Coordinates of N, CA, C and O and ligand atoms in Angstrom, one line a residue:
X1 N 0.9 -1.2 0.0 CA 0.0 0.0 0.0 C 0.9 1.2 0.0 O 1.7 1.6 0.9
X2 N 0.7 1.7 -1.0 CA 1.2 3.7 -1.2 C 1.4 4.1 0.7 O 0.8 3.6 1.7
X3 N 2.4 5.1 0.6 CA 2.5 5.5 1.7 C 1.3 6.7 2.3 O 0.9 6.8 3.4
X4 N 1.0 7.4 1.1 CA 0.0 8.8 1.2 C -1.3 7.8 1.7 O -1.8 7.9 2.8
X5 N -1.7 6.7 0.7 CA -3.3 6.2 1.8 C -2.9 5.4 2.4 O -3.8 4.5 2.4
X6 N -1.9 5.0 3.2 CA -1.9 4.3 4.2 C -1.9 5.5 5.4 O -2.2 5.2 6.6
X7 N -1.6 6.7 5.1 CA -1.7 7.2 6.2 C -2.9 7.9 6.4 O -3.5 8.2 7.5
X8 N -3.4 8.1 4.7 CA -5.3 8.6 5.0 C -6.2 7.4 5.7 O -7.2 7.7 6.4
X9 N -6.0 6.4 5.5 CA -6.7 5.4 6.5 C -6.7 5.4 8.0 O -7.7 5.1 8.6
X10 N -5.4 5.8 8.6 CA -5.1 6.1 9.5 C -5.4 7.5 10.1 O -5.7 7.6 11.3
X11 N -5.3 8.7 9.4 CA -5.7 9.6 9.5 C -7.4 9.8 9.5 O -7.9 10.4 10.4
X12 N -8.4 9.3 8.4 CA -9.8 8.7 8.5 C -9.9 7.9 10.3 O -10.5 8.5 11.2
X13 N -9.5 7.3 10.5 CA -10.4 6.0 11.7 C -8.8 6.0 12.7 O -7.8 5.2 12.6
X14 N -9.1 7.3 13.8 CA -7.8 7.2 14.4 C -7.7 6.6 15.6 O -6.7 6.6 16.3
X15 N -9.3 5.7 16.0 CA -9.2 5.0 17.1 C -8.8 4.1 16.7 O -7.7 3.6 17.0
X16 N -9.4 3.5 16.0 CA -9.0 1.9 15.2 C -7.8 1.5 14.9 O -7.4 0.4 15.1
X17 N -7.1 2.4 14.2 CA -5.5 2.3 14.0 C -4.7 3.5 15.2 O -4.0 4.4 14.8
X18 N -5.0 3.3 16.2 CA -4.5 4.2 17.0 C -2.8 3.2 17.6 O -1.8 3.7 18.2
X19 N -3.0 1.6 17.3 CA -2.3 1.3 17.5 C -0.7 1.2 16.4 O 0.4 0.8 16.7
X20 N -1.3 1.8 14.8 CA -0.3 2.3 14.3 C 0.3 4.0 13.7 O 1.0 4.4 12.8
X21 N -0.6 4.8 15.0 CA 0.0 6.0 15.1 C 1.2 6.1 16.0 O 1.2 5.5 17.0
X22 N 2.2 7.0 15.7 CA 3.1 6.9 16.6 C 3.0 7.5 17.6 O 2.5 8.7 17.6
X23 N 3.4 6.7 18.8 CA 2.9 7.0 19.6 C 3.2 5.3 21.4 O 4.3 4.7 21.4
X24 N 2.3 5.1 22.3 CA 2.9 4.1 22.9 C 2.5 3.2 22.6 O 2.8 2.2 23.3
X25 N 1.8 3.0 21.7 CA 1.1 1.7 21.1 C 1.6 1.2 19.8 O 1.3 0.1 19.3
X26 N 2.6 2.2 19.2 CA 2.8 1.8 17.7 C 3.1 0.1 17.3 O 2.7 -0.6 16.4
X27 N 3.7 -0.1 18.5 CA 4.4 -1.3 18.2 C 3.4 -2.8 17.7 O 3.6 -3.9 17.4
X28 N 2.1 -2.0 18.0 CA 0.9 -3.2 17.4 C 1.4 -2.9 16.4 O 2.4 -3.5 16.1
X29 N 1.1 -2.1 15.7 CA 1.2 -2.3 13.6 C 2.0 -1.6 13.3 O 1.7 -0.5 12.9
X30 N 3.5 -2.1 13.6 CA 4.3 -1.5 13.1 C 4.8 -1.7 11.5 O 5.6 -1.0 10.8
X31 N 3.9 -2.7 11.3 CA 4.3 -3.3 9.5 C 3.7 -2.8 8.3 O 4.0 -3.2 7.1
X32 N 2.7 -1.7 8.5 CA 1.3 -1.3 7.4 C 0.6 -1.7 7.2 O -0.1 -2.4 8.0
X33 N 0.2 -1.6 5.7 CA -1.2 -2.2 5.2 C -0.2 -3.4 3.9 O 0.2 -3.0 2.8
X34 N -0.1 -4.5 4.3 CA 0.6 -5.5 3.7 C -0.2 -6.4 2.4 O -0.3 -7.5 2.2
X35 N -0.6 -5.3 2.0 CA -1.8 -5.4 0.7 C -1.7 -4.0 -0.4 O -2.1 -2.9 -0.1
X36 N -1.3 -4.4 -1.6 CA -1.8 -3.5 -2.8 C -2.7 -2.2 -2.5 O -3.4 -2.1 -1.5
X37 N -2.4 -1.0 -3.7 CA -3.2 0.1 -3.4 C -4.4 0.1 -3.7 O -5.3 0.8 -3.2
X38 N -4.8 -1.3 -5.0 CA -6.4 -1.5 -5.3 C -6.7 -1.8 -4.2 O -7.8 -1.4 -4.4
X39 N -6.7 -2.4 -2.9 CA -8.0 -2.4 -2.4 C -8.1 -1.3 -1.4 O -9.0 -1.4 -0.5
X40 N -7.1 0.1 -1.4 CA -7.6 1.0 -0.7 C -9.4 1.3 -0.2 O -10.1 1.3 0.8
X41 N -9.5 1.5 -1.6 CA -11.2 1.6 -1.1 C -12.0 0.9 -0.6 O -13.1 1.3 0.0
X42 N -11.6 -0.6 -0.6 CA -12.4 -1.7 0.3 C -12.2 -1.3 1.7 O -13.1 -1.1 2.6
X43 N -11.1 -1.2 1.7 CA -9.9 -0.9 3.2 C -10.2 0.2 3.6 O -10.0 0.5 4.8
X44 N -10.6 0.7 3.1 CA -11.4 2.7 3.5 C -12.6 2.3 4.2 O -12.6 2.2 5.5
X45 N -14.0 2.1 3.2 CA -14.6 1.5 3.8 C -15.3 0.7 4.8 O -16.5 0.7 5.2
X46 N -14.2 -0.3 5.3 CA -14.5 -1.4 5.6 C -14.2 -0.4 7.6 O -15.0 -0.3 8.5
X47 N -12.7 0.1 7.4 CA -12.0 0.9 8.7 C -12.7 2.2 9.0 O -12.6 2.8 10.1
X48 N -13.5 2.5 7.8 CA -14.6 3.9 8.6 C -16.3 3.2 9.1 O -17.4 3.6 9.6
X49 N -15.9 2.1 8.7 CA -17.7 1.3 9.2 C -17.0 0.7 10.5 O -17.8 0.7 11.4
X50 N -16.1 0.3 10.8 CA -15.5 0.2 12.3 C -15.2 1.1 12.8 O -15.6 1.3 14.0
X51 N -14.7 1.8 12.3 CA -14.4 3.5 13.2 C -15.8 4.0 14.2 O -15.9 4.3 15.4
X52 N -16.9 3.8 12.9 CA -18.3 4.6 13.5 C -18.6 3.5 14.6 O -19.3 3.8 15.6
X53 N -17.9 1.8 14.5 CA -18.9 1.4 16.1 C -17.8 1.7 16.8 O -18.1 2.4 17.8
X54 N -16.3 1.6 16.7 CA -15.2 2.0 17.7 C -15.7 3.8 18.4 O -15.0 4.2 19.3
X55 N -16.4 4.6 18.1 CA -16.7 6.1 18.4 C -17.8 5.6 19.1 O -17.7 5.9 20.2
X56 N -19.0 4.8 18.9 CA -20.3 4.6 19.2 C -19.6 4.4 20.8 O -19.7 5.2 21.8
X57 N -18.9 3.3 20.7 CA -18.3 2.2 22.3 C -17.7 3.5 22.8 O -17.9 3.6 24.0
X58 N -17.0 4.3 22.2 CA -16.4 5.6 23.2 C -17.6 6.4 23.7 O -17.9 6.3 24.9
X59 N -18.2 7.1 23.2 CA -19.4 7.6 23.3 C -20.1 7.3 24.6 O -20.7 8.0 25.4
X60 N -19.8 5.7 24.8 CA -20.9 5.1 25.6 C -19.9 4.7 26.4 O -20.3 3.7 27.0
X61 N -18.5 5.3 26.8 CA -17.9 5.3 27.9 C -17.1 4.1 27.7 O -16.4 4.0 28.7
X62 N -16.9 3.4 27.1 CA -15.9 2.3 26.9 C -14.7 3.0 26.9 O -14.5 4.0 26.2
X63 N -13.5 2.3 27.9 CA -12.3 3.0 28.0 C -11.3 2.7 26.8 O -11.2 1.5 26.5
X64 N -10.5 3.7 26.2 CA -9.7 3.3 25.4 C -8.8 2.0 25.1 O -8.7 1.6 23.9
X65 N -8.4 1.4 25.9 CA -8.2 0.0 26.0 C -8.5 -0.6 25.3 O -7.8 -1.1 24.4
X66 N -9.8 -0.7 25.5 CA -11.3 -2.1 25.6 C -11.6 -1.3 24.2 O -12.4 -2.0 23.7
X67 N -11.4 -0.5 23.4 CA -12.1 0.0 22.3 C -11.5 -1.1 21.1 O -10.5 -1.8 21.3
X68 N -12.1 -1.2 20.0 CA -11.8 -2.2 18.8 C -10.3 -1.1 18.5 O -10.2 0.1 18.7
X69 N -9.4 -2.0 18.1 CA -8.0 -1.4 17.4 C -7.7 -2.9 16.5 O -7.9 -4.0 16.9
X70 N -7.2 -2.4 15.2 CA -6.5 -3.0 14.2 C -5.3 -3.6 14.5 O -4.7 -3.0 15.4
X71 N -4.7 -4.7 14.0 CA -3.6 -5.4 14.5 C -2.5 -5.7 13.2 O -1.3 -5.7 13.0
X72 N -3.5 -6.1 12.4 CA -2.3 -6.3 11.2 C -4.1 -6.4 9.6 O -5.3 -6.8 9.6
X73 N -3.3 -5.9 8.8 CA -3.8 -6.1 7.3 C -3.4 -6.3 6.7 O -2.4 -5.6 6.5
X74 N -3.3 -7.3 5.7 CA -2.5 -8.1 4.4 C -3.7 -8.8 3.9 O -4.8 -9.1 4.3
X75 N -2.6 -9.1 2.6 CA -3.0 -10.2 2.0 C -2.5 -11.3 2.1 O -1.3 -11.5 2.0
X76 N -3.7 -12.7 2.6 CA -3.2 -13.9 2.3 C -3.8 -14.8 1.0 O -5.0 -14.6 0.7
X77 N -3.2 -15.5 0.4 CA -3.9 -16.6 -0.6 C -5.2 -15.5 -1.2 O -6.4 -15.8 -1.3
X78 N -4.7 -14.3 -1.6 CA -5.4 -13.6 -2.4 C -6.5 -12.7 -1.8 O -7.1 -11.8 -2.5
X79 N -6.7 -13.0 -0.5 CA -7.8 -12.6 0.9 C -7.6 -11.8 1.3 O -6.6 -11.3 0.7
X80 N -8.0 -11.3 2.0 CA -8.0 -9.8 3.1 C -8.3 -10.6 3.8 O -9.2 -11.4 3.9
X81 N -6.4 -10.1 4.9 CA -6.9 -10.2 6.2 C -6.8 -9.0 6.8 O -6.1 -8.0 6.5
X82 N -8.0 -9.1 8.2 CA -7.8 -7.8 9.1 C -8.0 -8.3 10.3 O -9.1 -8.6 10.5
X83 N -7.3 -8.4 11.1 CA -6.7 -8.7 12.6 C -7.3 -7.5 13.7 O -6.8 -6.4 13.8
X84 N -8.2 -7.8 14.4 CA -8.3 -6.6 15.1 C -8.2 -7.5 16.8 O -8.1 -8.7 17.0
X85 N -8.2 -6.4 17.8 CA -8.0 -6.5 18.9 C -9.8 -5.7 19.7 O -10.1 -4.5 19.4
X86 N -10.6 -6.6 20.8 CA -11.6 -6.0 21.0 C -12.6 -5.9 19.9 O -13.2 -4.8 19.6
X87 N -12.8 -7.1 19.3 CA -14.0 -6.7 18.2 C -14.9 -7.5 18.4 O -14.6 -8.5 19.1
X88 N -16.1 -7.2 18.0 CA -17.1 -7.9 18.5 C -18.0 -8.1 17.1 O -17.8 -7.7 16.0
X89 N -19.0 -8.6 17.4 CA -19.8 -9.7 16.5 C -20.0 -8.7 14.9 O -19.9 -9.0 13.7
X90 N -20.3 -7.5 15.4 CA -20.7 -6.6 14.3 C -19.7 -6.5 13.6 O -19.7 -6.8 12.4
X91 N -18.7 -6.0 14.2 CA -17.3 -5.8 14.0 C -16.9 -7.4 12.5 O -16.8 -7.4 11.2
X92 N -16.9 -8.3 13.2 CA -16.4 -9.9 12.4 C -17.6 -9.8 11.5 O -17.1 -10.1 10.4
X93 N -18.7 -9.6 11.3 CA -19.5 -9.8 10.5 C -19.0 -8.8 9.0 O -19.1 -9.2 7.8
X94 N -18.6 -7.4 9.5 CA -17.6 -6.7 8.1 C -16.8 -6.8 7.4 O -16.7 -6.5 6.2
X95 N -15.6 -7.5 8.5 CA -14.8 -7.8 8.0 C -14.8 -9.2 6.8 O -14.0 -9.4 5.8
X96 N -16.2 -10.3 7.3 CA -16.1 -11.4 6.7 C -16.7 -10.6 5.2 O -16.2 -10.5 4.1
X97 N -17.4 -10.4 5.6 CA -17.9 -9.5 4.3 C -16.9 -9.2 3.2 O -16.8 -9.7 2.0
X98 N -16.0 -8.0 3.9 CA -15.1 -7.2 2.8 C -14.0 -8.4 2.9 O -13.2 -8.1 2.0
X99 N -13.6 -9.5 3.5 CA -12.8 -10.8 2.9 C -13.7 -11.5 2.2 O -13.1 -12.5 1.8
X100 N -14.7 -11.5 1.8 CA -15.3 -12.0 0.8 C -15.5 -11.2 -0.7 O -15.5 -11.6 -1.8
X101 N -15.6 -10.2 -0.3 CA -15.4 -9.0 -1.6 C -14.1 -8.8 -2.1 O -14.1 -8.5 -3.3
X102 N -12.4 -8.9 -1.4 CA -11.8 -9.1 -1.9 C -11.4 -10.0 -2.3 O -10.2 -10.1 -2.2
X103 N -12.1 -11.1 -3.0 CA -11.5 -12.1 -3.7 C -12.0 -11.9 -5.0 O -11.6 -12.7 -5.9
X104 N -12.7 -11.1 -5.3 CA -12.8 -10.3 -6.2 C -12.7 -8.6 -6.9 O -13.3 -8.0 -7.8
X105 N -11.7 -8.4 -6.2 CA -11.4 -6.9 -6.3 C -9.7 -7.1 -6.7 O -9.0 -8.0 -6.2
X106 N -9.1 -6.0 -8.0 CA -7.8 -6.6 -8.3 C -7.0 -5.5 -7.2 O -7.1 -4.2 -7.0
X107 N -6.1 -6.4 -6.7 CA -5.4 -5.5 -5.6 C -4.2 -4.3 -6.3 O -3.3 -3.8 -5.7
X108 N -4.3 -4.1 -7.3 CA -3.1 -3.5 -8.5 C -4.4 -2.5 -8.7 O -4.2 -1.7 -7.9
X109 N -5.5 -2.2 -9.3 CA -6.5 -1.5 -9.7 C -8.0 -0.9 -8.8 O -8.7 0.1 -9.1
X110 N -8.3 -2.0 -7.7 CA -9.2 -1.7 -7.5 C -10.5 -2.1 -8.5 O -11.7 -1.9 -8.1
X111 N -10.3 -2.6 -9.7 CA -11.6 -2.9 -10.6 C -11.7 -4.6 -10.7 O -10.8 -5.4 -10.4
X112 N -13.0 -5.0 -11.1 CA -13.1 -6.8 -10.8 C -11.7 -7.4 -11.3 O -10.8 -7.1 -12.1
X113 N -11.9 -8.6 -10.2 CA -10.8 -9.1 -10.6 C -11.4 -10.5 -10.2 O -12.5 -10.7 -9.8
X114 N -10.0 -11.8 -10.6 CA -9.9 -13.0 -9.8 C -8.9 -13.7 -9.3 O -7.9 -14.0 -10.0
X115 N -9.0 -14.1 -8.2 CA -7.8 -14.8 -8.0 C -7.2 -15.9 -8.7 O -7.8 -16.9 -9.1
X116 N -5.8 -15.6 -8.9 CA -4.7 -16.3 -9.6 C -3.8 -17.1 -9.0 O -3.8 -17.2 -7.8
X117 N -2.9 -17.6 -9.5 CA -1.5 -18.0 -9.0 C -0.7 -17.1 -10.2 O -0.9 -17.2 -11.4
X118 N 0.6 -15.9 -9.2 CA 1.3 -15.4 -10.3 C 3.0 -15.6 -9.6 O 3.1 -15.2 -8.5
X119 N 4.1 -16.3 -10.2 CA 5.2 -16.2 -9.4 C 4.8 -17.3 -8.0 O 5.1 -17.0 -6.8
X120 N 4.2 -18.4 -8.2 CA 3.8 -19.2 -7.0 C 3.0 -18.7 -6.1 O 3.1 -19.3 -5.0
X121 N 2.1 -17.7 -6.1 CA 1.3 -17.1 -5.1 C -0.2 -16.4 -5.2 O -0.5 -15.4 -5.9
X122 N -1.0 -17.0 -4.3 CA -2.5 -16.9 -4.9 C -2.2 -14.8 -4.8 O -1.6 -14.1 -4.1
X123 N -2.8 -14.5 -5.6 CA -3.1 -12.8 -6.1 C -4.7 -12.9 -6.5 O -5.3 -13.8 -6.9
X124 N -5.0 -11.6 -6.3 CA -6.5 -10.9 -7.2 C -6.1 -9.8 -7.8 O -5.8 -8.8 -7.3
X125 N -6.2 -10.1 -9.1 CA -5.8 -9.6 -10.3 C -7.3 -9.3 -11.4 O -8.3 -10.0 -11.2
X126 N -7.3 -8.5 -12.2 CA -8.1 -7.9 -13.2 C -7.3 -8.6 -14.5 O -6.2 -9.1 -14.4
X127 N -8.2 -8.4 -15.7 CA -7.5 -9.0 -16.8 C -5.8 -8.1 -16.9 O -4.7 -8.7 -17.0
X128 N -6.1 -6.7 -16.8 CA -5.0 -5.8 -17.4 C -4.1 -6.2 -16.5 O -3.0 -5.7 -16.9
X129 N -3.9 -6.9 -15.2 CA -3.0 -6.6 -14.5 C -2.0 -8.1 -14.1 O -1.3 -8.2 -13.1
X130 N -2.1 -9.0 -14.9 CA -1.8 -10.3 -14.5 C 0.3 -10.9 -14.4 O 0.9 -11.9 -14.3
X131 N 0.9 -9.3 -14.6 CA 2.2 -9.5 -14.4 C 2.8 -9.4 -13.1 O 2.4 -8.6 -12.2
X132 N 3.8 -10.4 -12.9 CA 4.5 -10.4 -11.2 C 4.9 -9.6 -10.4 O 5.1 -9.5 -9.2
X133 N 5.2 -8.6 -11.6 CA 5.9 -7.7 -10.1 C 5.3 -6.2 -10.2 O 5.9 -5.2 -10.0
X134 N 4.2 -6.4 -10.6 CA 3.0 -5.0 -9.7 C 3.1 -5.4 -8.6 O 3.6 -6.4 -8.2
X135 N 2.4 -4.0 -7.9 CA 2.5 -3.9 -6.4 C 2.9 -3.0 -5.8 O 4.0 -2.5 -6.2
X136 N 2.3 -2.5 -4.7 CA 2.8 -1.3 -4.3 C 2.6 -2.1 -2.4 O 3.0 -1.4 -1.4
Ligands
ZN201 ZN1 -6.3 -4.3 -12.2

């Protein structure tokens, strides 16, 4: 993931990734978003529909702690993963969602795609983008 939207994600939903602001928590997500710039917009989405219940739970006095925070994002076997710390049913129910959406989203474009094997490794790719070493 580009360095400018990795930090608009972070900068969007600052409780959620409060563990990779710097700061005394960094050391949860010290690695980024270990996934392509096409699925920024999934990844937008998916971290401002958690953000709004992570603000709800503050709102309602949940202490910082105990609030939902992000742990790690990548790609596995072509998937989105999202690792969170403190999440709860609503919370897993989005996430399964937007891991199910990206197995069709190309991580190089953001437009449909499907998963491949390219260089020995499952990817989600669009027609235009089926060479090894895209990626950001
Ligand atoms: Zn593409």
């Amino acid at each position: 993931m580009r360095n400018d939207l990795s930090e608009r994600l972070m900068m969007r939903c600052p409780i959620i990734y409060r563990g990779a602001i710097p700061g005394p928590n960094r050391i949860v997500m010290h690695f980024g978003f270990e996934c392509s710039s096409g699925w920024f917009e999934m990844v937008l989405l998916l971290s401002e529909a958690i953000e709004r219940i992570a603000a709800r739970l503050k709102n309602e006095g949940v202490e910082e702690s105990r609030l939902p925070m992000v742990c790690q994002v990548k790609q596995k076997f072509g998937g989105l993963r999202y690792y969170m710390e403190n999440g709860n049913e609503e919370i897993y129910a989005l996430i399964q969602e937007a891991q199910a959406k990206s197995f069709h989203i190309c991580e190089i474009c953001g437009a449909y795609g499907e998963r491949l094997i390219i260089g020995g490794f499952y990817t989600t790719r669009c027609n235009e983008h089926t060479r090894p070493d895209l990626g950001d």
